[in-house]
mmCIF file of C-alpha atoms and ligand atoms in Angstrom:
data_model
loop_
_atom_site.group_PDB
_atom_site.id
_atom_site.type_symbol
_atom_site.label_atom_id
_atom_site.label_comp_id
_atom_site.label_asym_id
_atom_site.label_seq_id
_atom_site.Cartn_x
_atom_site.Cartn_y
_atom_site.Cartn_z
ATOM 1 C CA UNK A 1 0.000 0.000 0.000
ATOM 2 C CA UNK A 2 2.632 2.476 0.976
ATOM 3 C CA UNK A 3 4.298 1.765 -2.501
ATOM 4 C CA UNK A 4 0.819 2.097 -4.424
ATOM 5 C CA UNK A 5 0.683 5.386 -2.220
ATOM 6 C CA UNK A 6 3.946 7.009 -3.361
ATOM 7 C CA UNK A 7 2.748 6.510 -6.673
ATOM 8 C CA UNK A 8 -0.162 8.114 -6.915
ATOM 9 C CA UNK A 9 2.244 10.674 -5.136
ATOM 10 C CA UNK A 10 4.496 11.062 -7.805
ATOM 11 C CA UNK A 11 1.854 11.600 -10.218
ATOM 12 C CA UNK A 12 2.406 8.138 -11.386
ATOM 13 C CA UNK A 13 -0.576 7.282 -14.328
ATOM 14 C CA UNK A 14 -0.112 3.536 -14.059
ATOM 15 C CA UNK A 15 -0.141 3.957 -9.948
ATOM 16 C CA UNK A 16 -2.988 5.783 -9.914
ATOM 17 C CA UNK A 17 -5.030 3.933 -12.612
ATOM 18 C CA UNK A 18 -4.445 0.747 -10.058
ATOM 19 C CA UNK A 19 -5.238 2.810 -6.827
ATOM 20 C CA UNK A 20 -8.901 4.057 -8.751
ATOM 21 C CA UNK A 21 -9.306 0.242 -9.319
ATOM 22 C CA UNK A 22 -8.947 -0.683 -5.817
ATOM 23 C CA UNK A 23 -11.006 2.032 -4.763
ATOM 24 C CA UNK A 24 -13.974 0.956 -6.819
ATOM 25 C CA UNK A 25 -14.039 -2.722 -6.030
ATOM 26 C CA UNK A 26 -16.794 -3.913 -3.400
ATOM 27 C CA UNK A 27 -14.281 -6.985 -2.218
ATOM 28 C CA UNK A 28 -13.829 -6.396 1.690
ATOM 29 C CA UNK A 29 -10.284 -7.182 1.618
ATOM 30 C CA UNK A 30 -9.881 -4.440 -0.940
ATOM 31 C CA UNK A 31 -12.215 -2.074 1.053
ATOM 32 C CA UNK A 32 -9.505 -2.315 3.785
ATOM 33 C CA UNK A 33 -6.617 -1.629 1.559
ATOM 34 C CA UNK A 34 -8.246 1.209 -0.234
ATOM 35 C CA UNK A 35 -8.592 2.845 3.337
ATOM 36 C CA UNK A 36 -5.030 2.594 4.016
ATOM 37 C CA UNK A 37 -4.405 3.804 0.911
ATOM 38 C CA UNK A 38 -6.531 6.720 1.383
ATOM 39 C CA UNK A 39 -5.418 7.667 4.716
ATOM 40 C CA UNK A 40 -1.989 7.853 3.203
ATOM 41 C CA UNK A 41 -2.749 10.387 0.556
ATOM 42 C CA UNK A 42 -5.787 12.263 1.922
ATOM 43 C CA UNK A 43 -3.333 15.243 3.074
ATOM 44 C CA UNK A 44 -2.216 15.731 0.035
ATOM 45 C CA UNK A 45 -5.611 16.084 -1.487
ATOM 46 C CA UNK A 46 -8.139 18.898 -1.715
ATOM 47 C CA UNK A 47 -6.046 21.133 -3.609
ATOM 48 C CA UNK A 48 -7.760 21.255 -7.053
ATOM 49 C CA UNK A 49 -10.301 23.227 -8.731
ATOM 50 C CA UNK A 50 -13.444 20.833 -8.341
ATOM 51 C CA UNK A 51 -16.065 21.712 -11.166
ATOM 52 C CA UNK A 52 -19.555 19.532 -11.978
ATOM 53 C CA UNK A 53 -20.499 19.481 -15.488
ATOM 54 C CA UNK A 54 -23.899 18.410 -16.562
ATOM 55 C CA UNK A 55 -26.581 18.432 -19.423
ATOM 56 C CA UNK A 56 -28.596 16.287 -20.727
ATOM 57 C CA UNK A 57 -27.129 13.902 -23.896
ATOM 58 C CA UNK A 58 -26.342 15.329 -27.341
ATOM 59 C CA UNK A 59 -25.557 19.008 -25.493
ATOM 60 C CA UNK A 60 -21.928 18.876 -26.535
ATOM 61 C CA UNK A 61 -20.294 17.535 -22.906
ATOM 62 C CA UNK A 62 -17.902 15.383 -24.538
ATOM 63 C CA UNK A 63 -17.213 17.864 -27.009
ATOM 64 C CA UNK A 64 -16.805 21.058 -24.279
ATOM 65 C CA UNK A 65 -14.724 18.641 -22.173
ATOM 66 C CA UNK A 66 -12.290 18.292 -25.161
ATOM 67 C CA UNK A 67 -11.953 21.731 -25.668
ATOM 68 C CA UNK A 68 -12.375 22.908 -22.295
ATOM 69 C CA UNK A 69 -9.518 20.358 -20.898
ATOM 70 C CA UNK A 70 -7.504 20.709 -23.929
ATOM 71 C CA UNK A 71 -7.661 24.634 -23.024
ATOM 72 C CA UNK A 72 -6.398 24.382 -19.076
ATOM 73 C CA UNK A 73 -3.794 21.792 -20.220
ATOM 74 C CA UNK A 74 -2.170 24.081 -22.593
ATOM 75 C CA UNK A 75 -1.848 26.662 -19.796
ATOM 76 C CA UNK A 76 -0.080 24.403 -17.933
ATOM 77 C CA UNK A 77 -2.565 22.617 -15.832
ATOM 78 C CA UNK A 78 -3.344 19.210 -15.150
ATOM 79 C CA UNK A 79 -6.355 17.994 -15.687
ATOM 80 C CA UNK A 80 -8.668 14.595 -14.607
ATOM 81 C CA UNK A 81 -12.352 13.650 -16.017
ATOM 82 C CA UNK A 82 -14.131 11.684 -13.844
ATOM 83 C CA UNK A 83 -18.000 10.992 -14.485
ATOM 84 C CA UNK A 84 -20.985 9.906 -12.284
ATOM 85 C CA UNK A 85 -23.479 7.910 -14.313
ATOM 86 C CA UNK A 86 -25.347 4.943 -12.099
ATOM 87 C CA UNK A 87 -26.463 3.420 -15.418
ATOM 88 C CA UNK A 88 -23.356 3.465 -16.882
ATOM 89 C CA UNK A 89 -21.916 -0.477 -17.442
ATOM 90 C CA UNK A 90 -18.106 -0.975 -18.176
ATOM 91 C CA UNK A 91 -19.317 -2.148 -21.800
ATOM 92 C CA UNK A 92 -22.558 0.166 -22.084
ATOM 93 C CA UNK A 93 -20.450 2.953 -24.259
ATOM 94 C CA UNK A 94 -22.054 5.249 -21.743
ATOM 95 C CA UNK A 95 -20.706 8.476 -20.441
ATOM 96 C CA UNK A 96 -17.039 8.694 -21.005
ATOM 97 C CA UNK A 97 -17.101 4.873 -21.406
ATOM 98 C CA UNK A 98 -17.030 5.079 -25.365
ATOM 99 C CA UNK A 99 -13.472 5.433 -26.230
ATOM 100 C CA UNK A 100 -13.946 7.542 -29.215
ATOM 101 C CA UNK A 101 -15.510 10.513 -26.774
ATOM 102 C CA UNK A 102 -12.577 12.789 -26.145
ATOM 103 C CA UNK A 103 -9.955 11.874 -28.099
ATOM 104 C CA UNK A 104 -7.569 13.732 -28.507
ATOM 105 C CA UNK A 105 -8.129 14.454 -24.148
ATOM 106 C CA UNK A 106 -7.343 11.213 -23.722
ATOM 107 C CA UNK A 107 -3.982 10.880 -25.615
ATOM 108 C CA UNK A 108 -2.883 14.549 -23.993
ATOM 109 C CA UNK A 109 -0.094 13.346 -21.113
ATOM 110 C CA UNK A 110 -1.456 16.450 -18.794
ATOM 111 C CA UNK A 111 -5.008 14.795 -18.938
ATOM 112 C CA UNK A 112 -6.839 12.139 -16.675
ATOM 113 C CA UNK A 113 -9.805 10.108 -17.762
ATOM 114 C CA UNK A 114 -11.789 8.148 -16.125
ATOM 115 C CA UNK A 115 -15.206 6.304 -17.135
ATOM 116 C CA UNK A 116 -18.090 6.106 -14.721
ATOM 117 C CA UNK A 117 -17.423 2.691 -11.683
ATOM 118 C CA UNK A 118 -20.156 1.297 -13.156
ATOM 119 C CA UNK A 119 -23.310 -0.519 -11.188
ATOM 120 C CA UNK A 120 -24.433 -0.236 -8.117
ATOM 121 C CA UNK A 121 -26.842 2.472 -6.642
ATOM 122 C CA UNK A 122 -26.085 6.190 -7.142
ATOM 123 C CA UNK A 123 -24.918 6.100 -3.542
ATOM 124 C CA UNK A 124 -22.283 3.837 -4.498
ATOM 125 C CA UNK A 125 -21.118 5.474 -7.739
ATOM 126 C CA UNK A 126 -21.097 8.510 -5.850
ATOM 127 C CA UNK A 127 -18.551 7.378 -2.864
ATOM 128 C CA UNK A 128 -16.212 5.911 -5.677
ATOM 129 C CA UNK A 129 -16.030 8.973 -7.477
ATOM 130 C CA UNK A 130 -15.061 11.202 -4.442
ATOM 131 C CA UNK A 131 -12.393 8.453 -3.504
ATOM 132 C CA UNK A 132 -11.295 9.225 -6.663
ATOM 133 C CA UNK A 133 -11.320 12.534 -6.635
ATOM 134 C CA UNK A 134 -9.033 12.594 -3.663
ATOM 135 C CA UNK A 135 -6.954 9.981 -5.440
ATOM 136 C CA UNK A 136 -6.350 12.254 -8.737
ATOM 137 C CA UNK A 137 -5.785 15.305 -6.549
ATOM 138 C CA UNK A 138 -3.321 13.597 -4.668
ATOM 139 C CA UNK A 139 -1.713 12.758 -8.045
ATOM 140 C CA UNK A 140 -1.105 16.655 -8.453
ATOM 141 C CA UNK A 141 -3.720 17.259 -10.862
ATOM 142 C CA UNK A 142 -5.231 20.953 -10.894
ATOM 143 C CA UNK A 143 -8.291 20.673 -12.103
ATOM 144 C CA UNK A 144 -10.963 17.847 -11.487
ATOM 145 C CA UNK A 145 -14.317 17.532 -13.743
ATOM 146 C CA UNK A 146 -16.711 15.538 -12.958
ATOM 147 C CA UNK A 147 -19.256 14.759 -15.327
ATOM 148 C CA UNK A 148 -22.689 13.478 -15.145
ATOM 149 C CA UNK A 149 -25.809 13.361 -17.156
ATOM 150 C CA UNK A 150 -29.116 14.575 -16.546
ATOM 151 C CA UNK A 151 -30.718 11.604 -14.873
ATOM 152 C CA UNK A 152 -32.546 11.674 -11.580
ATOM 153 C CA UNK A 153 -30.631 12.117 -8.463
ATOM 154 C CA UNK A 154 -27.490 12.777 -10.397
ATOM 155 C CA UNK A 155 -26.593 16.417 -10.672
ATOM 156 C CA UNK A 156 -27.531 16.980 -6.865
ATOM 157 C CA UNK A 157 -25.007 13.754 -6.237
ATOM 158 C CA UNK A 158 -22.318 15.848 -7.993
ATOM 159 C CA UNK A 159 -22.915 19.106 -7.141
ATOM 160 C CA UNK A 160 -22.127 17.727 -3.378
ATOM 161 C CA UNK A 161 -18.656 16.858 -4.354
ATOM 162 C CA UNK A 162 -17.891 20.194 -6.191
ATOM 163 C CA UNK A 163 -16.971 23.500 -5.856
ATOM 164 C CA UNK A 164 -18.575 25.055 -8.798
ATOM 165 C CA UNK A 165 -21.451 23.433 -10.714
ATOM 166 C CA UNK A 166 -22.005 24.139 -14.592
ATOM 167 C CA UNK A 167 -24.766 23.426 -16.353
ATOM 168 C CA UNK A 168 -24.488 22.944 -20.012
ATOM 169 C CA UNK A 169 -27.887 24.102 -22.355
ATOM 170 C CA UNK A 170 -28.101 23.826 -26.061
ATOM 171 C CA UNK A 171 -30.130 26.781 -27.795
ATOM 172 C CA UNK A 172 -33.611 25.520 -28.174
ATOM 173 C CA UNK A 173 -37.094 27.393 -28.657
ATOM 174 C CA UNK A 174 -39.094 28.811 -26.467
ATOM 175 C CA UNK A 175 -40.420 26.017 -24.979
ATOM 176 C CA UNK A 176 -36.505 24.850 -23.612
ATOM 177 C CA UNK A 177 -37.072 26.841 -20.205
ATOM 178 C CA UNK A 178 -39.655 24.906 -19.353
ATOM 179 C CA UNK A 179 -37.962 21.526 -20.275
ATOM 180 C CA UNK A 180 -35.125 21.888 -17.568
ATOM 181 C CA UNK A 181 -36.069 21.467 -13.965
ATOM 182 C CA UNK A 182 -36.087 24.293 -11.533
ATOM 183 C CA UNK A 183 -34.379 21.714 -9.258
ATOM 184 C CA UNK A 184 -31.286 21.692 -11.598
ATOM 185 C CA UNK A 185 -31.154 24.986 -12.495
ATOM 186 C CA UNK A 186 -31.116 25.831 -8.804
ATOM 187 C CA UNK A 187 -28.153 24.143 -8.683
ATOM 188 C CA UNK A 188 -25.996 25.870 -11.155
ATOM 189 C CA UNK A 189 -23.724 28.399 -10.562
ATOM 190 C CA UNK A 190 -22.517 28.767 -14.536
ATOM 191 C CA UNK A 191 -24.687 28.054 -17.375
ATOM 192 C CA UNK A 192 -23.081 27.387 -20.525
ATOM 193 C CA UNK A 193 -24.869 27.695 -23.609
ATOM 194 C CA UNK A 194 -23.195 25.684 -26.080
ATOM 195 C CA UNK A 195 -23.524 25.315 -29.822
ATOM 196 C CA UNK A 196 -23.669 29.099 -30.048
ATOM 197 C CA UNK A 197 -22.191 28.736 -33.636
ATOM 198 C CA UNK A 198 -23.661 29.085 -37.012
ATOM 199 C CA UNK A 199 -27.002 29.216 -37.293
ATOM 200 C CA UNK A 200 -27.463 28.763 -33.914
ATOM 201 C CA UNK A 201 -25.621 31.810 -32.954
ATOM 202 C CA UNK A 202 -29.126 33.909 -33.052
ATOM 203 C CA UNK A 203 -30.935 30.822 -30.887
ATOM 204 C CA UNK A 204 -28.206 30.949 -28.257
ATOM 205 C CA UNK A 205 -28.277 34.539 -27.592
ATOM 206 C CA UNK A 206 -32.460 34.348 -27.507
ATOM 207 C CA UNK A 207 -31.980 31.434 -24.623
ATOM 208 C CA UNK A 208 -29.469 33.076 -22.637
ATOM 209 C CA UNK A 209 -31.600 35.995 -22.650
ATOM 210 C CA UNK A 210 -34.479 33.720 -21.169
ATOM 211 C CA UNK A 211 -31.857 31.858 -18.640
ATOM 212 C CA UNK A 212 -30.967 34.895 -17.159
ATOM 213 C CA UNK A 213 -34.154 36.239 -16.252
ATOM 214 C CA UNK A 214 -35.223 33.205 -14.857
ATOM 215 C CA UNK A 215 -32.005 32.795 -12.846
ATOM 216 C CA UNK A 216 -33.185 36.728 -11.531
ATOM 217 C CA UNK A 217 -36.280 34.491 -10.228
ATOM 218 C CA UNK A 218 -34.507 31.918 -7.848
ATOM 219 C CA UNK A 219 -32.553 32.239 -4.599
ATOM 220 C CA UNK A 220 -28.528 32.131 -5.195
ATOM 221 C CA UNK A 221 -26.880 29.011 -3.636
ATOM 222 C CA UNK A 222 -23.897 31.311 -2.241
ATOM 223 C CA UNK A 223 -24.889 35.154 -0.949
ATOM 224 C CA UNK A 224 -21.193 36.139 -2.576
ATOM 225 C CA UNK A 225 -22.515 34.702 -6.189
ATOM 226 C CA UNK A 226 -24.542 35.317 -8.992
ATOM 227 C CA UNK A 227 -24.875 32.302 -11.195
ATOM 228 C CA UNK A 228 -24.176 33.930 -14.675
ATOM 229 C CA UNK A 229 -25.221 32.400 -18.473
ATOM 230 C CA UNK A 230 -22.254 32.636 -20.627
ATOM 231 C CA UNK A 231 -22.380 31.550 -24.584
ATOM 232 C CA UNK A 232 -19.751 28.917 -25.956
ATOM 233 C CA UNK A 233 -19.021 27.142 -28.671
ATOM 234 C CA UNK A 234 -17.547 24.350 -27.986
ATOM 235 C CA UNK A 235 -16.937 23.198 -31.718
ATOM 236 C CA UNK A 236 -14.918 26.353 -31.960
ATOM 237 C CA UNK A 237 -13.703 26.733 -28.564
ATOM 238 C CA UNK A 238 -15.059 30.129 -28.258
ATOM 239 C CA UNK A 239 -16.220 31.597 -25.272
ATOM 240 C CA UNK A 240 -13.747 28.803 -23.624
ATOM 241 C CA UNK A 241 -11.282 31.742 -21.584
ATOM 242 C CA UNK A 242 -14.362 33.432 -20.491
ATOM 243 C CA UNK A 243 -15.657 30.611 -18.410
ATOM 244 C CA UNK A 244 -12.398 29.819 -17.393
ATOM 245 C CA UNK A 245 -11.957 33.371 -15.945
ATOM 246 C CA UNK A 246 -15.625 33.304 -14.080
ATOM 247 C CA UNK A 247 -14.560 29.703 -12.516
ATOM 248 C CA UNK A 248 -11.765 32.148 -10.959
ATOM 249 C CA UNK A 249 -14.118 34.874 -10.288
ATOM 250 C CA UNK A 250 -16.101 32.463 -8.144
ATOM 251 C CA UNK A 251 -13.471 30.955 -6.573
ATOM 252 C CA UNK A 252 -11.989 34.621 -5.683
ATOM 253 C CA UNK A 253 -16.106 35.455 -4.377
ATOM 254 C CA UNK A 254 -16.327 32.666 -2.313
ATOM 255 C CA UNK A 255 -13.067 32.770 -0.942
ATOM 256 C CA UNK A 256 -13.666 35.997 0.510
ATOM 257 C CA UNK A 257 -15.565 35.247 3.203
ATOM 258 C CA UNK A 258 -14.044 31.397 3.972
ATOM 259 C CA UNK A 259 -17.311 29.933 2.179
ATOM 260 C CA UNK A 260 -15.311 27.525 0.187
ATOM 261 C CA UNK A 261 -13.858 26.246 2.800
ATOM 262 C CA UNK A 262 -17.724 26.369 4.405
ATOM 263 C CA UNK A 263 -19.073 24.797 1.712
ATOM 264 C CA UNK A 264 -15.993 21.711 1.897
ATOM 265 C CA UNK A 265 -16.314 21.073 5.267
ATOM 266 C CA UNK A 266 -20.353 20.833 4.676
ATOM 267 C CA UNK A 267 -19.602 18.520 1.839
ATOM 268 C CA UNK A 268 -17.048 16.254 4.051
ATOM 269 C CA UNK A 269 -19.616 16.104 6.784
ATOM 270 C CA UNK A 270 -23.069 15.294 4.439
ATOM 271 C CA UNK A 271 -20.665 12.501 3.207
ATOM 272 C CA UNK A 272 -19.627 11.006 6.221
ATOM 273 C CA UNK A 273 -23.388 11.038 7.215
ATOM 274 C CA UNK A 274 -24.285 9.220 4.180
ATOM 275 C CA UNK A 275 -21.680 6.443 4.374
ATOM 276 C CA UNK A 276 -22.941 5.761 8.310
ATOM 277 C CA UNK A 277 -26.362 5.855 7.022
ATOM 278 C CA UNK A 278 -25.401 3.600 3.740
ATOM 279 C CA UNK A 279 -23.175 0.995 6.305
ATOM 280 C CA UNK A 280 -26.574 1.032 8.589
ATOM 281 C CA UNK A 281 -28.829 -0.156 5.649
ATOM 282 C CA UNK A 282 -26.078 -2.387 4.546
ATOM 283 C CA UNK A 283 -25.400 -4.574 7.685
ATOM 284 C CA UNK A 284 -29.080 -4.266 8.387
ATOM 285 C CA UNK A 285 -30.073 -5.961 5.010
ATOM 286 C CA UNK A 286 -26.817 -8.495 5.770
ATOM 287 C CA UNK A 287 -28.829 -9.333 9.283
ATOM 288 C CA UNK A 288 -29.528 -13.241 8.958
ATOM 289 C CA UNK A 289 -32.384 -13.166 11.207
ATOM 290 C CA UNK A 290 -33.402 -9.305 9.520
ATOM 291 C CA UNK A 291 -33.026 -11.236 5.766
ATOM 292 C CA UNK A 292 -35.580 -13.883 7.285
ATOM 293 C CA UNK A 293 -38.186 -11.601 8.770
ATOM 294 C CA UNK A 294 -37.783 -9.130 5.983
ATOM 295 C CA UNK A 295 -40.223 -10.764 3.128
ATOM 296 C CA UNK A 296 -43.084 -11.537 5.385
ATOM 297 C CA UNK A 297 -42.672 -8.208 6.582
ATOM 298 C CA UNK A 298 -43.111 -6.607 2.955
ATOM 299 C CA UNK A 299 -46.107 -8.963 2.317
ATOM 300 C CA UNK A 300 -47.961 -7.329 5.150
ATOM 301 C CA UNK A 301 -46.925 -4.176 4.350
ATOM 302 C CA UNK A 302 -48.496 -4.820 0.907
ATOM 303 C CA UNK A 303 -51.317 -5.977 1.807
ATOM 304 C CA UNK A 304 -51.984 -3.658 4.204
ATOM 305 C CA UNK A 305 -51.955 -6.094 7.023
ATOM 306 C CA UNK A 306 -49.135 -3.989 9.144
ATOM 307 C CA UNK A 307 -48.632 -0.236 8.603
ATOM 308 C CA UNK A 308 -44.767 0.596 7.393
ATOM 309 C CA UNK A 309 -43.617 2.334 10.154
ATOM 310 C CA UNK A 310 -45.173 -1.025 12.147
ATOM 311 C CA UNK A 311 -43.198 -3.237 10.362
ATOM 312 C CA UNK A 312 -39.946 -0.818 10.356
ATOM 313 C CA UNK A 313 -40.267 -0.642 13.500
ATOM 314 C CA UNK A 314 -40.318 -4.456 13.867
ATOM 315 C CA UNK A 315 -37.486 -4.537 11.468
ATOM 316 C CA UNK A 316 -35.360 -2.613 13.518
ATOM 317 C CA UNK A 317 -35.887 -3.861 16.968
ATOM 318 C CA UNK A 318 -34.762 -7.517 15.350
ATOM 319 C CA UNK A 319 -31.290 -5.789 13.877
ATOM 320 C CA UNK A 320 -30.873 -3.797 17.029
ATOM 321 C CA UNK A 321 -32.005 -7.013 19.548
ATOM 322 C CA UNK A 322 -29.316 -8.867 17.352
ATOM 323 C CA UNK A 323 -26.389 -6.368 17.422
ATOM 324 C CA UNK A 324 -26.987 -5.964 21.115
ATOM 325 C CA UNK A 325 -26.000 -9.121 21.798
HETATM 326 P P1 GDP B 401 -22.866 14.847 -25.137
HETATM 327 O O1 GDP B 401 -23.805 13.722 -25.388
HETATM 328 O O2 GDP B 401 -23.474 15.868 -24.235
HETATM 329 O O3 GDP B 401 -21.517 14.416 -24.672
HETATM 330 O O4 GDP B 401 -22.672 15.607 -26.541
HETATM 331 P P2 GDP B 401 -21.514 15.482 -27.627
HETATM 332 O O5 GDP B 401 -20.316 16.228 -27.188
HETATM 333 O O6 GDP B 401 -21.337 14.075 -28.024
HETATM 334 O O7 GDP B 401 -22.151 16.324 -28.825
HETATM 335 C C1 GDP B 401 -23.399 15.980 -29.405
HETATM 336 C C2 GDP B 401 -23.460 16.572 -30.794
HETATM 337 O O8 GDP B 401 -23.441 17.993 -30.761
HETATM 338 C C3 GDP B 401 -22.293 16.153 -31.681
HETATM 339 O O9 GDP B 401 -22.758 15.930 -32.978
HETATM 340 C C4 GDP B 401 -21.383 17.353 -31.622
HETATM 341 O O10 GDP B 401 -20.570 17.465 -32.771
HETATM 342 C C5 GDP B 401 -22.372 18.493 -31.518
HETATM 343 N N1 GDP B 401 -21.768 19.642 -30.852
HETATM 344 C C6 GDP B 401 -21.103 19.646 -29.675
HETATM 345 N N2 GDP B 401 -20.667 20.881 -29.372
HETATM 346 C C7 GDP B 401 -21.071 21.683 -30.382
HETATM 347 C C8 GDP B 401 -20.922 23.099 -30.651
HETATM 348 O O11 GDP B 401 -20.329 23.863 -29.901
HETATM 349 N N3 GDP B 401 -21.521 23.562 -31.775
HETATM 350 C C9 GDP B 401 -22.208 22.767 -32.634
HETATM 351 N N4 GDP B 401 -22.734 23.325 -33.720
HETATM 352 N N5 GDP B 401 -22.350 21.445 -32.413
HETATM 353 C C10 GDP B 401 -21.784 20.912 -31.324
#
């Protein structure tokens, strides 16, 4: 472990690449080395810019990702993709899974990327990813994106892990607004539209128009920030710098007033929180005499024989009776 550990240390690809591996398997005996391993580089994580990118397929991700991390490497910066996608299956070709997606990111020596672990709840995917996250930021990279798609519980999973949340639009008629959720747009702090190119150029300006009135209309996640609507192309790689310089302008807002650091220590404490309550469920559902119980309970449930919180209840006592002793 301590070997694995100066690896990922040194900024080692091949050390890393094994370290993420560990991290992601569900064996016990690798659970236990991937803690070691993480106690030994957690203090030299937390240094990199941590940005969520999201929108829904056929957007241009892949293709603002490119350009985007293409863009910070050539200043310099290092750069690792990570994605959270709970549907995504190591052959499924989906997000960042399809080789072909970010080509010429992936052969650049300054960049990182990473598919989504794949199976497993979004809980799950979610606790792999930010072991990863520490992992690649232990590894010296700069700048950490983590990408996910617009399904369900997703873009709420990954705007707890970073920093600065950016939601990616494409220029649509009138009827777009209505298509994304409030819930998502709540979360943004950037939102990109892309594709503002070509034809489109007119389309883009028309929706960031709408975008930023309704931003006017909901509450600001941090009092030092206004989420802003920026055009890009990422075809082009227009409109690329600009983002890149708000990212700092938000970073500079927030850091003001320690609320970075705030909103870190929030994160690190909602995620501790939802590994006890994830370890609960799981030892509970592991409970031999719980596992017994548990079907019969669910039939009454069902059929309305016992109320839910009844048969919780029940549930409970039996795991709690059992651990007791
Ligand atoms: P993803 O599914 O969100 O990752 O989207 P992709 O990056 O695969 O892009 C979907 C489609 O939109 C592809 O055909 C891209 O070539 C196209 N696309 C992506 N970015 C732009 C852009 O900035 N302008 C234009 N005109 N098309 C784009």
């Amino acid at each position: 472990m301590t070997e694995m550990a100066d690896g990922v240390l040194a900024g080692n690809r091949r050390a890393l690449a094994r370290a993420i591996t560990l991290v992601e398997s569900s064996r016990a005996d690798h659970r236990e080395q991937a803690k070691a391993l993480l106690e030994k580089v957690v203090p030299s994580s937390g240094n990199a810019v941590r940005l969520g990118i999201s929108g829904t397929p056929g957007v241009g991700k892949s293709t603002f990702i490119e350009a985007f991390g293409q863009f910070l490497t050539a200043q310099g910066l290092k750069v690792a993709v990570l994605a959270v996608d709970p549907s995504s299956k190591r052959t499924g070709g989906s997000i960042l899974g399809d080789k072909t997606r970010m080509e010429q990111l992936a052969r650049d020596p300054n960049a990182f990327i990473r598919p989504s672990p794949s199976g497993g709840t979004l809980g799950g995917v979610a606790r792999r990813t930010r072991e990863t996250m520490i992992l690649v930021e232990a590894a010296g990279y700069d700048v950490v994106l983590v990408e996910t798609v617009g399904v369900g519980q997703s873009e709420t999973t990954v705007a707890d892990m970073v920093d600065m949340f950016l939601l990616l639009l494409a220029p649509g008629g009138g009827d777009e607004l209505q298509g994304i959720k409030r819930g998502v747009m709540e979360l943004a702090d950037l939102i990109v539209i892309n594709k503002a190119d070509g034809d489109l150029l007119g389309a883009a300006r028309r929706a960031a128009t709408e975008y930023r009135g309704a931003l006017g209309l909901i509450r600001p996640k941090h009092a030092a920030w206004r989420p802003r609507v920026r055009l890009a192309s990422a075809r082009e790689g227009t409109g690329i710098d600009e983002i890149w310089r708000d990212i700092g302008k938000f970073r500079d807002a927030l850091a003001e007033d320690d609320a970075l650091e705030a909103l870190r220590r929030e994160q690190a404490r909602a995620w501790m929180w939802q590994e006890l309550i994830d370890g609960l469920v799981q030892a509970l559902i592991a409970d031999a005499r719980v596992a017994k119980a548990l079907p019969d309970w669910e039939e009454r449930v069902a059929a309305g024989d016992a109320t839910p919180g009844a048969a919780a209840d029940a549930l409970r006592e039996l795991f709690l009776a059992q651990t007791k002793g």
